[in-house]
PDB file of C-alpha atoms in Angstrom:
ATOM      1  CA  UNK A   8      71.076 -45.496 -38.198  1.00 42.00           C
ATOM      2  CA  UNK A   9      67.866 -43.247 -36.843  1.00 54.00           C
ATOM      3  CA  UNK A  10      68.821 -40.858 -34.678  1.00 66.00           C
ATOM      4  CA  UNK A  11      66.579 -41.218 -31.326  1.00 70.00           C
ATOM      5  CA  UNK A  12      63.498 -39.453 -30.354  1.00 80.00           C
ATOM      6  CA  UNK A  13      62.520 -39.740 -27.028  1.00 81.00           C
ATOM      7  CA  UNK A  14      60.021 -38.561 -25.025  1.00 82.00           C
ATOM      8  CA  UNK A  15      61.351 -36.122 -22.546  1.00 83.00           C
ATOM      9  CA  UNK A  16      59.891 -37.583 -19.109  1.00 78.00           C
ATOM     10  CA  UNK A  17      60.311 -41.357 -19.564  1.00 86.00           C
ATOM     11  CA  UNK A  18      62.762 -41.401 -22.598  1.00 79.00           C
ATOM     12  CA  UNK A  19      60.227 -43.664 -24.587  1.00 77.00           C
ATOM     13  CA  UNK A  20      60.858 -43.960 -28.524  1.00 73.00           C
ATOM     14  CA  UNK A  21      58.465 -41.732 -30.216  1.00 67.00           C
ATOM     15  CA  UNK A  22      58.863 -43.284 -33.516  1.00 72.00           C
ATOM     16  CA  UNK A  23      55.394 -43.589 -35.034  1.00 69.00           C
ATOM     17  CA  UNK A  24      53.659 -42.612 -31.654  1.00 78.00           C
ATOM     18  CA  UNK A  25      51.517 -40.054 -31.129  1.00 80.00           C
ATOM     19  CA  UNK A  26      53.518 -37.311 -28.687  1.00 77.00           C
ATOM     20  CA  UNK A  27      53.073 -33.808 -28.078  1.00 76.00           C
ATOM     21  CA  UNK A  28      55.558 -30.461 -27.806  1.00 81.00           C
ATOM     22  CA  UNK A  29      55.691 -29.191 -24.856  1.00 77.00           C
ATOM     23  CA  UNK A  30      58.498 -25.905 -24.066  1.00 78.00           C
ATOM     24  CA  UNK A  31      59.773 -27.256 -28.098  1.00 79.00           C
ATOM     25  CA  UNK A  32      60.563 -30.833 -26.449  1.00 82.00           C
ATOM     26  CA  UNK A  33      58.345 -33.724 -26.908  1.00 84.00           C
ATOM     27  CA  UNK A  34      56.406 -35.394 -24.683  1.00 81.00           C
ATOM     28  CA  UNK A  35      53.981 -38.470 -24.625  1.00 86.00           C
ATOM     29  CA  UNK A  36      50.610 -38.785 -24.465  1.00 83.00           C
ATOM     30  CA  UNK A  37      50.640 -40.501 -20.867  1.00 81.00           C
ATOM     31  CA  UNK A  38      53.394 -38.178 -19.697  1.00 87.00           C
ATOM     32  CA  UNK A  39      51.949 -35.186 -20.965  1.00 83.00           C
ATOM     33  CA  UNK A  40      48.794 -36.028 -18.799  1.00 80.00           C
ATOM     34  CA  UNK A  41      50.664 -36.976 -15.846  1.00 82.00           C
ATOM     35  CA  UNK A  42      53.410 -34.284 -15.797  1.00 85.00           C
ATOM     36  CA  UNK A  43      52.102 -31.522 -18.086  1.00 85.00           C
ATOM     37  CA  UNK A  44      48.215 -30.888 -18.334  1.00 84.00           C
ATOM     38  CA  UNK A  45      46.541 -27.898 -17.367  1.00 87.00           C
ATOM     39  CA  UNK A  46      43.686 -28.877 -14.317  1.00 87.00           C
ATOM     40  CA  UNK A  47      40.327 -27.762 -14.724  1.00 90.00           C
ATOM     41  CA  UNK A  48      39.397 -24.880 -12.845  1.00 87.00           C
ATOM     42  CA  UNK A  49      35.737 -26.790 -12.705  1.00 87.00           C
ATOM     43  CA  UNK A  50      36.450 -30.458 -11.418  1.00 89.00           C
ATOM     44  CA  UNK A  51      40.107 -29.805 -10.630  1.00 86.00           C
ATOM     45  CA  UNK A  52      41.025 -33.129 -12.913  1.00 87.00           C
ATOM     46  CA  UNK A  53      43.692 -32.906 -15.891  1.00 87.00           C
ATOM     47  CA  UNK A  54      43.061 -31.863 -18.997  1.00 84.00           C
ATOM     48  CA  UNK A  55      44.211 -34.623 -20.980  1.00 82.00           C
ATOM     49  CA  UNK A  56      45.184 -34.708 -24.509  1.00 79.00           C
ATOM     50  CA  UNK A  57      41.827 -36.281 -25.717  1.00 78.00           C
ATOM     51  CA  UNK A  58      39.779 -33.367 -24.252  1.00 80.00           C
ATOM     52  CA  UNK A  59      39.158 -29.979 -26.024  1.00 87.00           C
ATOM     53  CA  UNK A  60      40.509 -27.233 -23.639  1.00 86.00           C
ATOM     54  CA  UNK A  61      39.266 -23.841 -22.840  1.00 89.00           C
ATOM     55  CA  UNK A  62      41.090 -20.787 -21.169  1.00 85.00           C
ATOM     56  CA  UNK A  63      40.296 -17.451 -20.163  1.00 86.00           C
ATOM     57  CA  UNK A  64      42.368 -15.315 -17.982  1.00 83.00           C
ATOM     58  CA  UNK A  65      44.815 -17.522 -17.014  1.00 82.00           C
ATOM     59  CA  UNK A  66      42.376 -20.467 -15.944  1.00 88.00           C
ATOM     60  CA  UNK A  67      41.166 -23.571 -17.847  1.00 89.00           C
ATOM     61  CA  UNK A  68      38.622 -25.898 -18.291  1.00 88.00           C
ATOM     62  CA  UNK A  69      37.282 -29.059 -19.924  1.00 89.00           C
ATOM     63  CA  UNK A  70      34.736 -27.840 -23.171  1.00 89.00           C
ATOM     64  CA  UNK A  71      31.798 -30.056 -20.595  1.00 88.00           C
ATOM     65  CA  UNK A  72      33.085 -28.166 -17.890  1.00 90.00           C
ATOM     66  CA  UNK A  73      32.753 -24.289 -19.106  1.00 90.00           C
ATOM     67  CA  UNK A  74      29.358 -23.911 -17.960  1.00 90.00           C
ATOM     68  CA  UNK A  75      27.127 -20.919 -16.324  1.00 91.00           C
ATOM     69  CA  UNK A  76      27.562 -21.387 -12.471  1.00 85.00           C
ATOM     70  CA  UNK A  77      23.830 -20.804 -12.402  1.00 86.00           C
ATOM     71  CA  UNK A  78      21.941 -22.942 -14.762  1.00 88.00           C
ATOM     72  CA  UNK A  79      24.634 -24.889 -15.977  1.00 87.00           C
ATOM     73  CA  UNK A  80      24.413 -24.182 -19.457  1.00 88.00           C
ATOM     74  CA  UNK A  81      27.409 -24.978 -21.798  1.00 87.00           C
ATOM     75  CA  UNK A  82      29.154 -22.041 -22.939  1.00 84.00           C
ATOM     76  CA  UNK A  83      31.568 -23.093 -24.833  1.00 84.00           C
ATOM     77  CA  UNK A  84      30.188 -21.384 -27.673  1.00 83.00           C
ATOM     78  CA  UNK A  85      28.088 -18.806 -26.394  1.00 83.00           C
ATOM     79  CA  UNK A  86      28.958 -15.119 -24.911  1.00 81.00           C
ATOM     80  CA  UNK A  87      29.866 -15.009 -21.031  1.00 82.00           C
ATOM     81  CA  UNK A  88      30.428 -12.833 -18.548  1.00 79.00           C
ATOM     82  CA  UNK A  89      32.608 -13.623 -14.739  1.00 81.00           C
ATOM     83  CA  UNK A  90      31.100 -12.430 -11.403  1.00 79.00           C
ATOM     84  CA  UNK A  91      32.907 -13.033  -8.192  1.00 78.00           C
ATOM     85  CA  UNK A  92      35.414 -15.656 -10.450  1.00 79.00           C
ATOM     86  CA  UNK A  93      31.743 -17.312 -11.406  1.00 84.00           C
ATOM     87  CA  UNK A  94      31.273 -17.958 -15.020  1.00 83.00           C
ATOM     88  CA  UNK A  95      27.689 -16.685 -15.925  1.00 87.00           C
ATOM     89  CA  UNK A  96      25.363 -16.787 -19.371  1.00 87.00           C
ATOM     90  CA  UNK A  97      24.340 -13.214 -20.535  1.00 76.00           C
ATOM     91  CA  UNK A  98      20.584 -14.529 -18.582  1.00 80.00           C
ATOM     92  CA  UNK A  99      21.979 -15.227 -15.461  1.00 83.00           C
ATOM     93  CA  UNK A 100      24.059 -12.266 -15.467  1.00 77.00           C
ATOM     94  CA  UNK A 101      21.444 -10.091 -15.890  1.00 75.00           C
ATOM     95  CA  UNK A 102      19.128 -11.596 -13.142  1.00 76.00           C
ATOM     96  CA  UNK A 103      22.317 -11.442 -11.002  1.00 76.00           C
ATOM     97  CA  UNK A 104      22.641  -7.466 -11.178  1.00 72.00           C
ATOM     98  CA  UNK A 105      19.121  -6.966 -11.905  1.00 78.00           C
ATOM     99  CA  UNK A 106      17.333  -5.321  -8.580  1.00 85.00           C
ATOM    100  CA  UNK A 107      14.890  -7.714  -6.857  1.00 87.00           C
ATOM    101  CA  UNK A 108      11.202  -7.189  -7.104  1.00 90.00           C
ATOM    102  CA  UNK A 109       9.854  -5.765  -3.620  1.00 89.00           C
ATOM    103  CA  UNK A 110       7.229  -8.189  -3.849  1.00 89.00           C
ATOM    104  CA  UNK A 111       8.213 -11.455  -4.884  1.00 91.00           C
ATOM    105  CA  UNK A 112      11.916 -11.070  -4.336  1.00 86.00           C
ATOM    106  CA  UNK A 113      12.851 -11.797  -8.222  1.00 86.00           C
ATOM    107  CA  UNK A 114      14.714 -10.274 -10.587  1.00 84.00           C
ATOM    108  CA  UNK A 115      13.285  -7.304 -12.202  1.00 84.00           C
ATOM    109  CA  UNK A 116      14.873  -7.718 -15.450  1.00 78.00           C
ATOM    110  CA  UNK A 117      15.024  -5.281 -17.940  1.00 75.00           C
ATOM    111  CA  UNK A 118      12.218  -5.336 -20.053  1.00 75.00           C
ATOM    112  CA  UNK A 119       9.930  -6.437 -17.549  1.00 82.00           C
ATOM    113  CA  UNK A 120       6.782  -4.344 -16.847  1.00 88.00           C
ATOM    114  CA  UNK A 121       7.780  -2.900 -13.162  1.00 89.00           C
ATOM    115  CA  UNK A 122       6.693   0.319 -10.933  1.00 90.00           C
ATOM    116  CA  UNK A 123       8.813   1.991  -8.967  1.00 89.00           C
ATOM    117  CA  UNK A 124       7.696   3.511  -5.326  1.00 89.00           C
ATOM    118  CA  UNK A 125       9.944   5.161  -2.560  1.00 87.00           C
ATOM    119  CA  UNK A 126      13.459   3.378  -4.012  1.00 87.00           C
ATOM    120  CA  UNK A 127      11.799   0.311  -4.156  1.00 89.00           C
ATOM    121  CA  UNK A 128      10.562  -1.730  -7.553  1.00 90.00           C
ATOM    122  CA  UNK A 129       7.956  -4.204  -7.838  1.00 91.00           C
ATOM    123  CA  UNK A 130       7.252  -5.974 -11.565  1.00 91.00           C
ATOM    124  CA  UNK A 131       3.956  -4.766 -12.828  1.00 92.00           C
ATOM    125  CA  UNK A 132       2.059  -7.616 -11.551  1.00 92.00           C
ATOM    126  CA  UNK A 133       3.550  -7.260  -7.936  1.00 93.00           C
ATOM    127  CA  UNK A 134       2.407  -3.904  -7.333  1.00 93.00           C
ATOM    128  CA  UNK A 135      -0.961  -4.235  -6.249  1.00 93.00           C
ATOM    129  CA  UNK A 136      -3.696  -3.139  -3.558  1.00 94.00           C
ATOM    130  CA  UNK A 137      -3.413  -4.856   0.182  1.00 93.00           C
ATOM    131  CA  UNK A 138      -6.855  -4.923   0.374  1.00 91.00           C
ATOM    132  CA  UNK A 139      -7.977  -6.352  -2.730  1.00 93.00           C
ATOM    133  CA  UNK A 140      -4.723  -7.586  -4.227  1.00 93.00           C
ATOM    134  CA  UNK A 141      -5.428  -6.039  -7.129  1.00 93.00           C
ATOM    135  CA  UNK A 142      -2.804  -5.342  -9.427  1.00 93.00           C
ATOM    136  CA  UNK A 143      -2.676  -1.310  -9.205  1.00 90.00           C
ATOM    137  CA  UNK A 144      -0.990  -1.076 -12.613  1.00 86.00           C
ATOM    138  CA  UNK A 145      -1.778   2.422 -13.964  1.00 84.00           C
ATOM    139  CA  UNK A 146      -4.381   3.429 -11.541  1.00 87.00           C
ATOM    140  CA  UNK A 147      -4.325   6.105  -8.677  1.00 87.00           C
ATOM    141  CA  UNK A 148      -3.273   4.898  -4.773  1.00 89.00           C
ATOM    142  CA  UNK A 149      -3.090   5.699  -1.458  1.00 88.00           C
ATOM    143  CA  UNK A 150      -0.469   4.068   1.147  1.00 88.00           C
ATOM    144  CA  UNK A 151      -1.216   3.577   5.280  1.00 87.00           C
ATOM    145  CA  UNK A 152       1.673   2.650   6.836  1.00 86.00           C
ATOM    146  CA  UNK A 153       3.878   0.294   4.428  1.00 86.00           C
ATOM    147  CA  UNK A 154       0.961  -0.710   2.752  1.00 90.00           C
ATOM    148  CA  UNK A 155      -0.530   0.342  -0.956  1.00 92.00           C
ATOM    149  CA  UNK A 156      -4.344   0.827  -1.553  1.00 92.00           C
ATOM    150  CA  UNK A 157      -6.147   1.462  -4.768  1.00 91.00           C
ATOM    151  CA  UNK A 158      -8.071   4.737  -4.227  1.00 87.00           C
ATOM    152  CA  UNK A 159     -11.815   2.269  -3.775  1.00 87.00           C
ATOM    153  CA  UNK A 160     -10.644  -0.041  -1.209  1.00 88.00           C
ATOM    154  CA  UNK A 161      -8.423   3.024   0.672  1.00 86.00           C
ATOM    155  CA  UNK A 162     -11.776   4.963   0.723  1.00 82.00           C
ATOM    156  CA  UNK A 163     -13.899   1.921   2.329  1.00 82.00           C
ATOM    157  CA  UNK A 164     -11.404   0.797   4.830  1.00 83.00           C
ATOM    158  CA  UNK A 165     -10.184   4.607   6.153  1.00 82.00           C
ATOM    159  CA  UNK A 166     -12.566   7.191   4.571  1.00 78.00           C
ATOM    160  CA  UNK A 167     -15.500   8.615   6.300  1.00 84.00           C
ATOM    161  CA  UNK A 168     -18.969   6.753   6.506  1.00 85.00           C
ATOM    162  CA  UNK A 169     -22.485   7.864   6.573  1.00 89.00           C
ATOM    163  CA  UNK A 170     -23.848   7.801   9.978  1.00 86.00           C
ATOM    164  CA  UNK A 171     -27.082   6.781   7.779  1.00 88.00           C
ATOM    165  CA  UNK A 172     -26.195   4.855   5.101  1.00 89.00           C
ATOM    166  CA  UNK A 173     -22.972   3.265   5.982  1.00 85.00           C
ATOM    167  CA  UNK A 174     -21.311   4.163   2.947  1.00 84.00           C
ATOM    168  CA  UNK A 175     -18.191   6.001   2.237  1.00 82.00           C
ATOM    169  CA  UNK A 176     -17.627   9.768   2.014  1.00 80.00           C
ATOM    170  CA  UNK A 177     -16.180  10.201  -1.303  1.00 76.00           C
ATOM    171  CA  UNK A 178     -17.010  14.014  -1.396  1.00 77.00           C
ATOM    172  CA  UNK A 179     -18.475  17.133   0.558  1.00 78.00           C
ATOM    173  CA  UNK A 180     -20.389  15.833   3.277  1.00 83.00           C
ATOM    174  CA  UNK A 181     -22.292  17.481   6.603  1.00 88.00           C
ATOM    175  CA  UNK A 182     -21.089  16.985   9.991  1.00 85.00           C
ATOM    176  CA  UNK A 183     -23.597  17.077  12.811  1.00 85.00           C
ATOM    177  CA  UNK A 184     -23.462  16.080  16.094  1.00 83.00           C
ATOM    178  CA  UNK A 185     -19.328  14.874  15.559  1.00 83.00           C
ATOM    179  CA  UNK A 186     -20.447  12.210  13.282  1.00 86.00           C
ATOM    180  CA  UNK A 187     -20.257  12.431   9.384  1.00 88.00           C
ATOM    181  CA  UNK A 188     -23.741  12.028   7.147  1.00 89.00           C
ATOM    182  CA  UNK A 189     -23.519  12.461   2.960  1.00 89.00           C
ATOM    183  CA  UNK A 190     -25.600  15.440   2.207  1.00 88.00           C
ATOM    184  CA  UNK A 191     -28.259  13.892   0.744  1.00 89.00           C
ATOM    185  CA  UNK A 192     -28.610  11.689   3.522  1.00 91.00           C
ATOM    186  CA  UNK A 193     -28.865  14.299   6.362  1.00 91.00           C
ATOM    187  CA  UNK A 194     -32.831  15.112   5.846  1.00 92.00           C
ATOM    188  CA  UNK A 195     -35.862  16.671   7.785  1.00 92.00           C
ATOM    189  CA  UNK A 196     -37.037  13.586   9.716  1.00 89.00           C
ATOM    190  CA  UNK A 197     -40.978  14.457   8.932  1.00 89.00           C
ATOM    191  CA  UNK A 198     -40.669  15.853   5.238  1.00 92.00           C
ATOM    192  CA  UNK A 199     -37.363  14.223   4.150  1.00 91.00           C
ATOM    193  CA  UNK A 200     -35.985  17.927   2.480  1.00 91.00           C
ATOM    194  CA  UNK A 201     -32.287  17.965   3.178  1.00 90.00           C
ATOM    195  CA  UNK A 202     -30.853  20.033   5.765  1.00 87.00           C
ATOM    196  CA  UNK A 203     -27.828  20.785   4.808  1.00 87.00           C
ATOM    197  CA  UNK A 204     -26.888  24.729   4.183  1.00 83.00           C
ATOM    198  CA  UNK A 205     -30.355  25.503   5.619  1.00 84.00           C
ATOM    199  CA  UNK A 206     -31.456  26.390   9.505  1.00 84.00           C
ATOM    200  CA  UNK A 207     -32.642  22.872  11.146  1.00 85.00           C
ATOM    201  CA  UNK A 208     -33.044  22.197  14.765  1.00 82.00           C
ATOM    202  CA  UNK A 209     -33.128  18.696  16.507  1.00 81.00           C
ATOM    203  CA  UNK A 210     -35.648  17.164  19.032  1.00 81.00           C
ATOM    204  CA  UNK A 211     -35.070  13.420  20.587  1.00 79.00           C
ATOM    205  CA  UNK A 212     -31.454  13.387  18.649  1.00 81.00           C
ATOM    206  CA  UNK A 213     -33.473  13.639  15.428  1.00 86.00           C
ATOM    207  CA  UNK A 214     -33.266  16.913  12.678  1.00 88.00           C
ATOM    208  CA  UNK A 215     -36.395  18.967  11.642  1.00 89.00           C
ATOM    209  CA  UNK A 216     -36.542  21.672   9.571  1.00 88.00           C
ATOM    210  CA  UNK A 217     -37.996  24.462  10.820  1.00 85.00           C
ATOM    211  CA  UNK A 218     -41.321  24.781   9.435  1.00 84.00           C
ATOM    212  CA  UNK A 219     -41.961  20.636  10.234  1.00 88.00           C
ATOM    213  CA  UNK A 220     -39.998  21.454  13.838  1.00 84.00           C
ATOM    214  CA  UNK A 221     -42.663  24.459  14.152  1.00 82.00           C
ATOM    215  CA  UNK A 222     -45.874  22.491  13.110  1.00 81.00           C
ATOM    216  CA  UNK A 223     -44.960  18.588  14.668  1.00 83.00           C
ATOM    217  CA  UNK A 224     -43.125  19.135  17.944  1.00 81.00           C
ATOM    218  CA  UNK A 225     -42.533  22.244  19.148  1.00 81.00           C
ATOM    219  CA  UNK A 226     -44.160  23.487  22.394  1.00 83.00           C
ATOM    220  CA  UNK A 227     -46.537  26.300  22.124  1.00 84.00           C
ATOM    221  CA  UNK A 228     -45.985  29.360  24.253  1.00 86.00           C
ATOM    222  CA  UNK A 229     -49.009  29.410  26.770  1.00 86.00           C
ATOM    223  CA  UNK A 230     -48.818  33.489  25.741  1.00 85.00           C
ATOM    224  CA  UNK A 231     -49.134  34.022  21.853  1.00 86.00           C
ATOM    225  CA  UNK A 232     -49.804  30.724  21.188  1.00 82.00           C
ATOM    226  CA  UNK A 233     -47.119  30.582  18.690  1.00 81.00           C
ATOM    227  CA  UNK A 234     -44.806  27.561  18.148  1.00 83.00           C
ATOM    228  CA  UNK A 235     -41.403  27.938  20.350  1.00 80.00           C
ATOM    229  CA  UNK A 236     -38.733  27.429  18.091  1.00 75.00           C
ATOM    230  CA  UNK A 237     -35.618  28.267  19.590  1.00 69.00           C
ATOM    231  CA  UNK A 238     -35.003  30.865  16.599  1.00 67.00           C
ATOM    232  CA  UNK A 239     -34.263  34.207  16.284  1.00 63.00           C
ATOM    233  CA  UNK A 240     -36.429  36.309  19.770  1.00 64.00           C
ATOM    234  CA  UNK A 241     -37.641  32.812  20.910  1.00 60.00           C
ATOM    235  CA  UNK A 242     -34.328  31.831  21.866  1.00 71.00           C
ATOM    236  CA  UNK A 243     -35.078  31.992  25.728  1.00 81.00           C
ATOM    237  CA  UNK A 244     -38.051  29.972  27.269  1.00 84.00           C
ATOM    238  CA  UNK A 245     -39.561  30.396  30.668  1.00 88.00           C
ATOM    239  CA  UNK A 246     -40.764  27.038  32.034  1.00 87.00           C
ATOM    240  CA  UNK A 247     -43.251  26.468  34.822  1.00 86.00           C
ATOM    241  CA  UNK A 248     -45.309  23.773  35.785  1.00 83.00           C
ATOM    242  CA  UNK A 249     -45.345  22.198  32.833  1.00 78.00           C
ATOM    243  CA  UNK A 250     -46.386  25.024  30.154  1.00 86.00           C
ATOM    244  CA  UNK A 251     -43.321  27.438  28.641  1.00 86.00           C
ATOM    245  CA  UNK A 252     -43.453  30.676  27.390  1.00 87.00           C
ATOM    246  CA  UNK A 253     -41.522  32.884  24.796  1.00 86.00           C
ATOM    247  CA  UNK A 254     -39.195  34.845  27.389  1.00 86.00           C
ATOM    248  CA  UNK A 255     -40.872  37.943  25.726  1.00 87.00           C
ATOM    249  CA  UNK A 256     -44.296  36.718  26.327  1.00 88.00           C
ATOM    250  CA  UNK A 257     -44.083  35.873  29.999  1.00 88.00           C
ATOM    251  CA  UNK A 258     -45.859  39.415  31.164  1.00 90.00           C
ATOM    252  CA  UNK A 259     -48.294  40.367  33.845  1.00 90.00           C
ATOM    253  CA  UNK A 260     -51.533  40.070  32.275  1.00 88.00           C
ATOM    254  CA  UNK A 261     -52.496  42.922  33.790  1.00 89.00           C
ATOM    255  CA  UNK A 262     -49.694  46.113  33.418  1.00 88.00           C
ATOM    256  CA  UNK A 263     -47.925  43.903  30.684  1.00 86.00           C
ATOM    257  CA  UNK A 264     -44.579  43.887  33.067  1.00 87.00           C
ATOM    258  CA  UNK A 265     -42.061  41.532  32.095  1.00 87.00           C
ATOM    259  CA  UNK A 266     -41.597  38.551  34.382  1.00 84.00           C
ATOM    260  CA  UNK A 267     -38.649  36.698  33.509  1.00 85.00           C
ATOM    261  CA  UNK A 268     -36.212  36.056  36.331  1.00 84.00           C
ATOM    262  CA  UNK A 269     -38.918  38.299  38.388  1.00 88.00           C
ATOM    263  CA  UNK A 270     -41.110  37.129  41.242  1.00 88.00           C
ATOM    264  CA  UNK A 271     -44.636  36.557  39.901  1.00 89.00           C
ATOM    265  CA  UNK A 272     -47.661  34.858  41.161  1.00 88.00           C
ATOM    266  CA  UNK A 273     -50.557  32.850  39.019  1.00 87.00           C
ATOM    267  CA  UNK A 274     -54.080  33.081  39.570  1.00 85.00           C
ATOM    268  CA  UNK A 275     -55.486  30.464  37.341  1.00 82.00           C
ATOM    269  CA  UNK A 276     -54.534  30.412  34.161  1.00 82.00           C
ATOM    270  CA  UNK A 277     -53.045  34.001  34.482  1.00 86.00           C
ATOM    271  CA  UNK A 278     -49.678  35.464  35.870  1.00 88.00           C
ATOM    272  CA  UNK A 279     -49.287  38.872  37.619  1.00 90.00           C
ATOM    273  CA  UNK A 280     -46.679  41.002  38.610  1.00 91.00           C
ATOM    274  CA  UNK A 281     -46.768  40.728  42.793  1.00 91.00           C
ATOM    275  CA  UNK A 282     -48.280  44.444  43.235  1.00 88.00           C
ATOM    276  CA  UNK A 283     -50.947  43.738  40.540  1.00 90.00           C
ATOM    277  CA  UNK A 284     -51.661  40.346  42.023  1.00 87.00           C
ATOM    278  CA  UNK A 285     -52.812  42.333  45.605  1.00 85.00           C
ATOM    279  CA  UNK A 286     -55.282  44.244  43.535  1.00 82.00           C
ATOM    280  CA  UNK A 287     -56.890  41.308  41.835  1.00 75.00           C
TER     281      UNK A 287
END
């Protein structure tokens, strides 16, 4: 007589069946599904006897069901890593703790091309000029504000422009009348010699030098005849009636007084002091 071997849940005759040991007692296959199978951590369903199992730290999962909670690739055979209880690929893991790209918001993984700016980090490609949109890549910039310029556009939108030209100010420059002019834009208006670091004067809101100033459009002193140029002794001008004189010039034509800020009276085209006026 054969002695009896049951399965352990429904006492079935195992003779010639298929069974498995669970705890050193046997089991059936349709008990050991119902009673004894580990549940995937995945879909939550049994692990059943015709399924390959996986474990790892206490947990388990069909083979089609260890996959990277990101992309979903099967990693059954492939390295892993676990993030917040989240299975992961090596790729995914990286883009997970890789910092994010100030500029597109992606992973900067590493490898990639990126810059680094103020504890931020932009990839390579990212980093470039508001303006222009440029990447900067391995030129010089300027920042306004939270914004990055390459040194050109920074120049045209917030550097100085010629009063003249309109262009930018790279270097240097002449300021004249609070506005900014390149130096070889800020010229005698008559002979076009530039003014800057020389003695200029200006007539109508326009710049002479000082021999074109002398010979085009200053007034002539009604005394010496001489151009009035505002320079050195001519500095102070006496004005009457239309005609000006050097300050120094403006003397009684008869005892040579001086007259400026003195009473004086004209006979013709001559002034006297008032006590050589009575004798004329």
């Amino acid at each position: 007589m054969t002695d009896r071997f049951d399965c352990f849940y429904c006492r079935d005759d195992l003779h010639g069946k298929k069974y498995i040991k669970k705890d050193e007692r046997p089991v059936c296959v349709r008990c050991f599904d119902k009673f004894c199978a580990n549940s995937c951590t995945e879909c939550h369903r049994p692990i059943g006897t015709d399924s390959k199992e996986l474990h790892h730290k206490g947990r388990y999962w069909h083979e089609d069901c260890f996959r990277c909670f990101k992309c979903y690739k099967p990693l059954a055979k492939e390295s892993f890593s676990m993030k917040d209880d989240k299975i992961m690929c090596g790729k995914c893991s990286s883009r997970e703790d890789a910092p994010r790209c100030h500029g597109c918001y992606k992973a900067v993984l590493p490898g990639d091309e990126n810059v680094e700016y103020k504890n931020n980090v932009w990839h390579d490609s990212c980093f470039t000029c508001y303006q222009c949109k440029l990447p900067i890549r391995t030129k010089s910039f300027l920042t306004k504000g939270d914004n990055v310029y390459c040194a050109p556009c920074h120049q045209r939108k917030f550097g100085k422009h010629c009063v003249h030209c309109k262009q930018a100010i790279t270097s240097g420059g002449v300021t004249y009348q609070d506005q900014p002019w390149h130096s070889e834009c800020f010229v005698c208006r008559t002979c076009r010699k530039p003014l800057a670091g020389t003695r200029f004067t200006s007539h109508e809101e326009h710049a002479y030098c000082v021999d074109c100033y002398k010979s085009t459009v200053a007034k002539k002193c009604c005394g010496c005849q001489s151009p009035i140029t505002g320079f050195g002794m001519g500095i102070n001008v006496v004005n009457y009636e239309g005609k000006s004189w050097h300050e120094y010039c403006f003397n009684c034509k008869k005892c040579s007084l001086g007259l400026a800020k003195k009473h004086f009276v004209v006979n013709g085209e001559d002034i006297y002091c008032p006590d050589c006026a009575k004798k004329v």
